Structure formats: structure tokens, C-alpha cells
Amino acid sequence: MRTVLLLALLLASTPFFSQTEDEKQIKAIYDKALTDGKAYDWLDHLSNQIGGRLSGSVQAQQAVEYTKEQLDLLGLDRVWLQPVMVPKWMRGTPEFAYFETKPGLTTNVPICALGGSVATPDGGLKAGVVEVNGIEDLEKLGREKIEGKIVFYNRPMDPTLINTFASYSGCVDQRYSGAAEAAKFGALGVIVRSMNLRLDDYPHTGSMGYGDMPVNKRIPAAAISTKGAELLSATLKLNPNIKFYFRQNCKQYEDVQSYNVIGEIKGSTYPNEIMVVGGHLDSWDLGDGSHDDGAGCVQSMDVLRLLKETGYRPQRTLRVVLFMNEENGLRGGNKYAEVAQDKGENHVFALESDAGGFTPRGFTIDASEENLEQIQGWKGLFEPYLIHMFDKGGGGADIGPLKDGNMVLVGLRPDTQRYFDHHHAENDTFEHVNKRELELGAATMASLVYLIDKYGTIPSKKVKG
Amino acid sequence: MRTVLLLALLLASTPFFSQTEDEKQIKAIYDKALTDGKAYDWLDHLSNQIGGRLSGSVQAQQAVEYTKEQLDLLGLDRVWLQPVMVPKWMRGTPEFAYFETKPGLTTNVPICALGGSVATPDGGLKAGVVEVNGIEDLEKLGREKIEGKIVFYNRPMDPTLINTFASYSGCVDQRYSGAAEAAKFGALGVIVRSMNLRLDDYPHTGSMGYGDMPVNKRIPAAAISTKGAELLSATLKLNPNIKFYFRQNCKQYEDVQSYNVIGEIKGSTYPNEIMVVGGHLDSWDLGDGSHDDGAGCVQSMDVLRLLKETGYRPQRTLRVVLFMNEENGLRGGNKYAEVAQDKGENHVFALESDAGGFTPRGFTIDASEENLEQIQGWKGLFEPYLIHMFDKGGGGADIGPLKDGNMVLVGLRPDTQRYFDHHHAENDTFEHVNKRELELGAATMASLVYLIDKYGTIPSKKVKG
């Protein structure tokens, strides 16, 4: 009877013991992050000593060197640079724009060139304006109304969507493809309302592309601040014949050498199962890229340090990867996946933080149902930290190329309400990152990595079975 | 058979229909708040046109007039001012402090008088310093080590608590009672580390009290910025004999007349069941009180407007109450409850927003188990808005005096990570409130008020049965 009771107690207590151990380890991670985090200091350096880190820039190279140096100091098993060729686009001198209601009567508006755009002619470009609510309007208007004009894309982000990334997705085609599409109808240039939910004076840049359009057909594209867009639109309603002038001398150069920065802790038991945690080291050039994505880089770096400092030795190989060139090319993400495949590496898990350094709310998970359920089963462990989102969804741009139908891809999901106030704009700066919010994100990531490492991922039956 | 089927369908569909109706109404509220909210504009005026609204000040009176005027414009059934006498304490000229490591070698540190403190002597107060980790240390040190000294309370807020209000609670006794307690041991004054989780240069004020200590025994109390506290503490470790000097000429005046501002929509079906939604109109004087608690006031005002504009007519009487003097007296909250009792009014529900204008995360609920369960049963309706906290807990200071063991008291719970960076300090200002976050809070409050109004509260069996 005693033995049976003991056995029953043992059996009953096993999950509790494990639960307690996980609770303890996760508490140790959060405590460490909040009392002795390194993420904020690293971000201070990246943002305030280096600044905006556009691919191919001196600052991007400085960021590579700085983060490698800092990872070296952590005493990981291995730190290295992974070469990758990246595009180099430069903004040149500050852009300038106005609209002219009658000859000599002009109103300046804040603009910035979109990343990848061609320049205007040297003296600038001046033309009539046709406002549209999106690419679909071009067809309706036809070449007749567009030819020789500047197309003004003014569809705002939908403020009623609670997830502001969904609002962004609903608009960003104007920015990415607006120029290429308008050029087909004979437009001379495009001006795109900034992807910003707030009315303010900051133009927000971001990538755009011309597809396979010949260089001599490409037309310049710039973003206008949301207040500028509102003013331009209101003025056009009063006077559809106003002219818009803008000048930018941005330029695309030859690709240059750059690097992904990688640090690794070798797995103690399953060294061939690789887990990745990362963000992208490049940023746009207008601000200092604190939220996008300095935050994700320093959080990812701190994940390894937090596990190490709390005495946790991963069973699986854990890598921090600071990807280069997410913003205008994704070359770093593609290169990392390519090398992994060439080497036949077995990546089981990747976690990306690329949605700002705000209070973490949870994760989006791109995985099989079994893996999704396993992660959702850990919900209770995260509850004390107010982490409540465990939704099906994308992991992140940089880790996307790793996707193989078997591994688990996860994105950290911070609060999104303020993100697009800063995204790709001059005010994406260090003072808008809160230390605790950043640290909570790092701890949340480290906790998930710990659980994944401890319990493993569930291999897909189709692949394995 | 057909009838049975129809009945079954009807029965089965009833909850779904209702669910859909609630979902629709709540969506309408959120959409309205995010596309046509008024809270942010009202807050702009309160913060930037009026400013800090300390009880008894000209600005507090201006805020009473402005908010009444704005409520008048909403076309409610009734808007009125409820007179209440409030304490009047004034800071006087800016405070000044330094520590002296040797005669003539001084270092200035940022301080501010605590609300309710007496002044220092005209020429200031200079004395040796004894650092303590809290009130409990006084007894250990004894009169011998404290008499003639300035007591420096330096227990920091605990950074490992995820809910920063819990960290605040763990420290605020130093601020509230530190002077009264230290005076018992012969201290000449007290300096209290600011209730701030961040290291910065802002001193944070807040209320303190002397209990029934005779006026001539009272000693002055000031807050020091967290960086100042760290510097002072580090210096004391090197040289325990340094002197601290501070000067403040704050003063308590006679009580003055002020008002709670109240607006009401009469209930269509149960006019005698009263629901309150509110915040406090007074603030501290250093910043403009945008988060504490301008945000709560404008959100509460918008709750009535949002319901009205989405076409919802409450069955119960709904009142917005902007309470006066939460910060240093709670006279408005006490007066409101007193008048309610005198008139025999039946308050069934009160909701307060007094935790900043940040992204709402949920509610704390002070109610019977039945009412708690009813509210928790609505969790699914709030999920699309990322509202996930439905915890047992306090409602709020101003609505506290209404508590009668029967009614439902609820506090809005926004994200707390940044709150104490700003709380009671010079940087509690408008630019730190995000429009969407503020609006989401108002919509979250309005949605709960809608549900409470529609389904009613559950009367306590003890009282009714």
C-alpha cells in the first residue's frame, strides 16, 4: 500500500515538478532581463553611436563589427560573419517638394524618396496631380487621365483594424508597386501617402520595386507625410489643376559586400538540431532604426545571454542571427537559408523579433497543428508575464526562407498601436523605446526558446513517418 | 417535426443572435472611437490649454468649466456641478537641493516637494544624511542615529514585478508616511527616492500625510529623482558625513470650493439603477496630468458619447463623473458617495480609468463571484480587441467610497510598463499619450458599460434574498 501510494504520488507529482521547474526557469529569465538586461545598452550604442544602418552603408558595417564584438564578449561557442552581397541605395541630398496652387504660390510638403526609387531629373519634376485611392483606380482612370501626371496614392491605413500590421498590409501595395503600375499608364512620378496611422509631419520611407521594368522607363517615387497628404488632397478638391513639384537625387549603386552576424551555443545533447533567434541589423536611414529592428537584434542577442546567465545549457544548438538587408532585399535571410541548405543543417525552430520593441503580447506561430498545440499548451507558463497571444501566423521575413514544412517558425508579437508612428521614419529613435518593454520582449523570447529546447519540436509525420 | 425543428433552431440560435448583436454593437463602439473619437481632442485642451490641475488651483477650476461645457455640448439629459470643498496646497517657488561632500564642494540634485509637505525654514535645511531602505529601518537605527539628520528613503521599486502598480505599492509607504515616521525619531526632514522604475532626472511628487502630528512637529519632505538618489547613495557609501541641503516653500492654505463634474443619460427602463464611469479631473502640478488622469476623464466622457453616437440608449441611468481631488484628499470621491447615500440612490456599477492612457489590457473587478463570473463570461466578446485581463481586483480610488457590498466596481487596466516613467512628474505630458491607445481604452470602457447595461448586474443574495 505504501509503495502504491508513493508511486501514485510520484506519478502525480511529475508534471507538477516539471511545471515548477519551468516556472522557476522562466521566472529566472524574466528577473534577469529586468534587473540585469543588456539589450537596452546595446540598443543605445546601435542607435546613438551608430545610427541608421541602411544596407551597404558605413553604419551597417559598423553595426556588423559592433555586434560581432559584443557577441564575442558573451563567451559563446562560436561567433562568425556570414558574407552576403547586398544592394546599396543612397538617398543623396534631402528631398524637396511643394505644390503650386497658382504660379508663384507654393506650399512646401515633407517628402522622402522611397527606397529603391530612381531620382527625379536634376532640376526636379513638376506636373499635374491625379489622386487615387489605390492601384485599382489606375485602370478606371486610364492612360488619358494619367499620362504626363504625378499619381498621388492616398489610401490611408484602416484605423479600425486593431492589429496595425493588418492596416499596413492593406496599404503597402501602393508603396511597393505604385510607381511600376503608374508608369504603365504614362505617369511621370508617384507620391504615396506615408504608411502611418497618425497625422503628423514625418514622411515614412520603405522599399519599392520596379519589377523587370527597363531602367529608362522607371519613374521616381516618394512618400509624403500624412498631414501633407491630407493638405494635398484637400487642395486638389478645391483646385484639381494644381502642380506638384519634387526633387530627389537618390541612386542605386553596385551591390556591396556585407554580412549576417551569427553567434552560437552548441547543443549539449542534440547539436545537429538548430534553433535560430534573430532580427535584422539593417534599418532605414531616416531615423536610427531603434524599433525597426535594432530592438529585435538586441533582444535576440540577449536571449543567448539570458539563458547562459541563468545557468541553462541548451540541448540543441542555439544561434542568434542578425540578418543583413531585410529592408530592401532580404539578401541576408535568403543567404542564411541557402548556406543552411548547402550544409544540410537541420533547423528545427526559428524565432524572429521584427515588430518593434514594445510590450510583448505573444507570438504568431507558423507550424504544424501538433507544434502549434504544444506551444499553446505552454500558455499558462506565460500568463504571469501577461503574454496571451499564441496565434497561427507568420514568423518573420528573415526566417521565412528557412521554411521547409517541418520546422517551427515564430514571430514575437509586441503591442502594435504605436509602431507605425515610427516605422521607417525620422522618429524611429532610441527615446521611443522603453527599457522594460524591450527587456520583457527579450525575456519572452528566451522563455519560448527554453521551452522549445527542453521539450523539442514535433517532427512532421509526413516527412518523418 | 417541422415545428420541433424550428423550435430547436430558435433555441439554438438565440444565444448566437444575441452574441452577434453584442459583437456588432461592440464593433460599432470601437470603430467609432478609432475613427471619430473625441477623447484625444479633449485631452489636448485639458493638457495644452489648461495644464496641471492641482486641487484648488485656477487650472482645476478651468478644467471644471471646460469639461462641463463639453458635456453640455453632448446633449445629455443632465449636466451639473457637485460642490465639494478641497484642500489647497501650493508648491511655491522651485525647490532646490544639493549635497556637500566637503565645505564649498556641492552637487545639485533634482528634487520636488511632496504634496502636503511643510516648507523648509526660509534659508533651507542642511544636515547630515542617513540612508534607509524603508520605514522599518528607523526602529533599527534608533533615535541616536536619526536625530538631527535628514532621512533618505531609498528603497527602489521592484523591477521584477510585471505589474508596475504592485512595485509602486511596495514603495509608496516611504513617500506617504516617511516624514511622519522619521519625525518620531527626531529627523529634521526626509528625502524620498522617486517612485519611478527608470533612472532619470525627474523628481516625482505625490501625496504624503502627517496624520495627527501637531503642526510644529512636522518636517519637510521632498522627492529626489532616481538618478539623484543613486548618486546620493553612492556618495554616502564613500563619505557618510556629507551634508544635504534643500529648500522648499510650499504651503497648505484653507480649503476652497471646487466641484465634481457630472453628466447623465437617464435610463430608459431602470432609471433608478445608476452606473458610473469616471476618472479624476485634478492632477499634480509638475506636468500637465495627461496620463494621470486627464486620460481617464476624457475616456469617461467619450463613453457616453460613443454609446449615444452608436445609437445605444441605456436602460439604466449612466453617469460620467469627473472627480475632483483624488490626488491629495479624495474629497470628490467621498462627496459623491455621500450625496448618493443621502439621496438614497441605487448605484449598481462603477468603472474608473486611472492607470494611464496606454493600450488597454483588461479590467480588475471588485464584485461578488456571480458578477465576476458574468463579466468573465464576456471575455470572448473582447478578444478581437486584445482585451484579456478579467481579474479580481480593485476598481479605483474615486469610486471606492461607493462600495456597498452589492455593486460592481471595475478598474480599466492599461499596459503598465511606462506608467511610472511619467506618474506625478514633469513629463506626464500630452505627447506621451498615443491617440489610438487612448481611444481603445475609451472603447473598451464603453463596451463593458454596454454589456452591464444590457444584462444588468446580479444583486447579492445576502442583501436581496
PDB file of N, CA and C in Angstrom, chain A residues 367-401:
ATOM      1  N   ALA A 367       3.532  26.725 -37.987  1.00  0.00           N
ATOM      2  CA  ALA A 367       3.995  25.360 -37.675  1.00  0.00           C
ATOM      3  C   ALA A 367       2.858  24.380 -37.892  1.00  0.00           C
ATOM      4  N   SER A 368       3.169  23.091 -37.799  1.00  0.00           N
ATOM      5  CA  SER A 368       2.139  22.060 -37.891  1.00  0.00           C
ATOM      6  C   SER A 368       1.176  22.205 -36.716  1.00  0.00           C
ATOM      7  N   GLU A 369      -0.002  21.612 -36.838  1.00  0.00           N
ATOM      8  CA  GLU A 369      -1.003  21.661 -35.761  1.00  0.00           C
ATOM      9  C   GLU A 369      -0.419  21.139 -34.445  1.00  0.00           C
ATOM     10  N   GLU A 370       0.385  20.057 -34.537  1.00  0.00           N
ATOM     11  CA  GLU A 370       0.945  19.439 -33.327  1.00  0.00           C
ATOM     12  C   GLU A 370       1.867  20.428 -32.613  1.00  0.00           C
ATOM     13  N   ASN A 371       2.709  21.100 -33.391  1.00  0.00           N
ATOM     14  CA  ASN A 371       3.621  22.052 -32.780  1.00  0.00           C
ATOM     15  C   ASN A 371       2.887  23.283 -32.255  1.00  0.00           C
ATOM     16  N   LEU A 372       1.886  23.713 -33.020  1.00  0.00           N
ATOM     17  CA  LEU A 372       1.070  24.841 -32.567  1.00  0.00           C
ATOM     18  C   LEU A 372       0.426  24.507 -31.226  1.00  0.00           C
ATOM     19  N   GLU A 373      -0.149  23.315 -31.160  1.00  0.00           N
ATOM     20  CA  GLU A 373      -0.797  22.889 -29.905  1.00  0.00           C
ATOM     21  C   GLU A 373       0.193  22.784 -28.752  1.00  0.00           C
ATOM     22  N   GLN A 374       1.376  22.265 -29.055  1.00  0.00           N
ATOM     23  CA  GLN A 374       2.379  22.156 -27.987  1.00  0.00           C
ATOM     24  C   GLN A 374       2.685  23.547 -27.415  1.00  0.00           C
ATOM     25  N   ILE A 375       2.894  24.498 -28.297  1.00  0.00           N
ATOM     26  CA  ILE A 375       3.236  25.855 -27.836  1.00  0.00           C
ATOM     27  C   ILE A 375       2.048  26.467 -27.093  1.00  0.00           C
ATOM     28  N   GLN A 376       0.854  26.284 -27.646  1.00  0.00           N
ATOM     29  CA  GLN A 376      -0.330  26.822 -26.965  1.00  0.00           C
ATOM     30  C   GLN A 376      -0.515  26.187 -25.584  1.00  0.00           C
ATOM     31  N   GLY A 377      -0.024  24.966 -25.435  1.00  0.00           N
ATOM     32  CA  GLY A 377      -0.103  24.287 -24.145  1.00  0.00           C
ATOM     33  C   GLY A 377       0.764  24.939 -23.070  1.00  0.00           C
ATOM     34  N   TRP A 378       1.688  25.765 -23.485  1.00  0.00           N
ATOM     35  CA  TRP A 378       2.555  26.464 -22.527  1.00  0.00           C
ATOM     36  C   TRP A 378       1.988  27.817 -22.096  1.00  0.00           C
ATOM     37  N   LYS A 379       0.817  28.138 -22.593  1.00  0.00           N
ATOM     38  CA  LYS A 379       0.182  29.422 -22.324  1.00  0.00           C
ATOM     39  C   LYS A 379       0.221  29.797 -20.839  1.00  0.00           C
ATOM     40  N   GLY A 380      -0.119  28.815 -20.007  1.00  0.00           N
ATOM     41  CA  GLY A 380      -0.182  29.067 -18.562  1.00  0.00           C
ATOM     42  C   GLY A 380       1.152  29.540 -17.998  1.00  0.00           C
ATOM     43  N   LEU A 381       2.242  29.044 -18.569  1.00  0.00           N
ATOM     44  CA  LEU A 381       3.568  29.449 -18.086  1.00  0.00           C
ATOM     45  C   LEU A 381       3.857  30.912 -18.387  1.00  0.00           C
ATOM     46  N   PHE A 382       3.215  31.431 -19.414  1.00  0.00           N
ATOM     47  CA  PHE A 382       3.455  32.820 -19.824  1.00  0.00           C
ATOM     48  C   PHE A 382       2.475  33.806 -19.190  1.00  0.00           C
ATOM     49  N   GLU A 383       1.405  33.259 -18.616  1.00  0.00           N
ATOM     50  CA  GLU A 383       0.343  34.121 -18.084  1.00  0.00           C
ATOM     51  C   GLU A 383       0.844  35.145 -17.061  1.00  0.00           C
ATOM     52  N   PRO A 384       1.732  34.741 -16.144  1.00  0.00           N
ATOM     53  CA  PRO A 384       2.197  35.741 -15.164  1.00  0.00           C
ATOM     54  C   PRO A 384       2.905  36.938 -15.815  1.00  0.00           C
ATOM     55  N   TYR A 385       3.299  36.779 -17.063  1.00  0.00           N
ATOM     56  CA  TYR A 385       4.019  37.846 -17.755  1.00  0.00           C
ATOM     57  C   TYR A 385       3.118  38.560 -18.762  1.00  0.00           C
ATOM     58  N   LEU A 386       1.818  38.272 -18.642  1.00  0.00           N
ATOM     59  CA  LEU A 386       0.797  38.924 -19.465  1.00  0.00           C
ATOM     60  C   LEU A 386       0.981  38.653 -20.956  1.00  0.00           C
ATOM     61  N   ILE A 387       1.564  37.496 -21.249  1.00  0.00           N
ATOM     62  CA  ILE A 387       1.730  37.044 -22.634  1.00  0.00           C
ATOM     63  C   ILE A 387       0.526  36.177 -22.953  1.00  0.00           C
ATOM     64  N   HIS A 388      -0.297  36.611 -23.891  1.00  0.00           N
ATOM     65  CA  HIS A 388      -1.596  35.947 -24.081  1.00  0.00           C
ATOM     66  C   HIS A 388      -1.913  35.590 -25.523  1.00  0.00           C
ATOM     67  N   MET A 389      -1.085  35.993 -26.481  1.00  0.00           N
ATOM     68  CA  MET A 389      -1.384  35.691 -27.883  1.00  0.00           C
ATOM     69  C   MET A 389      -0.543  34.511 -28.357  1.00  0.00           C
ATOM     70  N   PHE A 390      -1.191  33.464 -28.779  1.00  0.00           N
ATOM     71  CA  PHE A 390      -0.496  32.283 -29.299  1.00  0.00           C
ATOM     72  C   PHE A 390      -1.227  31.882 -30.575  1.00  0.00           C
ATOM     73  N   ASP A 391      -1.144  32.741 -31.555  1.00  0.00           N
ATOM     74  CA  ASP A 391      -1.979  32.603 -32.742  1.00  0.00           C
ATOM     75  C   ASP A 391      -1.205  32.002 -33.913  1.00  0.00           C
ATOM     76  N   LYS A 392      -1.925  31.352 -34.766  1.00  0.00           N
ATOM     77  CA  LYS A 392      -1.382  30.910 -36.043  1.00  0.00           C
ATOM     78  C   LYS A 392      -1.022  32.168 -36.834  1.00  0.00           C
ATOM     79  N   GLY A 393       0.126  32.187 -37.440  1.00  0.00           N
ATOM     80  CA  GLY A 393       0.521  33.359 -38.218  1.00  0.00           C
ATOM     81  C   GLY A 393       1.970  33.267 -38.621  1.00  0.00           C
ATOM     82  N   GLY A 394       2.443  34.282 -39.309  1.00  0.00           N
ATOM     83  CA  GLY A 394       3.790  34.260 -39.865  1.00  0.00           C
ATOM     84  C   GLY A 394       4.879  34.449 -38.820  1.00  0.00           C
ATOM     85  N   GLY A 395       6.046  33.939 -39.128  1.00  0.00           N
ATOM     86  CA  GLY A 395       7.186  34.089 -38.227  1.00  0.00           C
ATOM     87  C   GLY A 395       7.902  35.406 -38.428  1.00  0.00           C
ATOM     88  N   GLY A 396       8.332  35.647 -39.667  1.00  0.00           N
ATOM     89  CA  GLY A 396       9.064  36.875 -39.952  1.00  0.00           C
ATOM     90  C   GLY A 396       9.752  36.767 -41.288  1.00  0.00           C
ATOM     91  N   ALA A 397      10.089  37.915 -41.869  1.00  0.00           N
ATOM     92  CA  ALA A 397      10.653  37.937 -43.219  1.00  0.00           C
ATOM     93  C   ALA A 397      11.996  37.220 -43.294  1.00  0.00           C
ATOM     94  N   ASP A 398      12.871  37.484 -42.323  1.00  0.00           N
ATOM     95  CA  ASP A 398      14.231  36.944 -42.403  1.00  0.00           C
ATOM     96  C   ASP A 398      14.286  35.437 -42.227  1.00  0.00           C
ATOM     97  N   ILE A 399      13.414  34.913 -41.377  1.00  0.00           N
ATOM     98  CA  ILE A 399      13.432  33.469 -41.137  1.00  0.00           C
ATOM     99  C   ILE A 399      12.546  32.730 -42.131  1.00  0.00           C
ATOM    100  N   GLY A 400      11.753  33.475 -42.886  1.00  0.00           N
ATOM    101  CA  GLY A 400      10.850  32.884 -43.871  1.00  0.00           C
ATOM    102  C   GLY A 400      11.533  31.919 -44.826  1.00  0.00           C
ATOM    103  N   PRO A 401      12.696  32.300 -45.386  1.00  0.00           N
ATOM    104  CA  PRO A 401      13.342  31.394 -46.351  1.00  0.00           C
ATOM    105  C   PRO A 401      13.762  30.043 -45.769  1.00  0.00           C
TER     106      PRO A 401
END
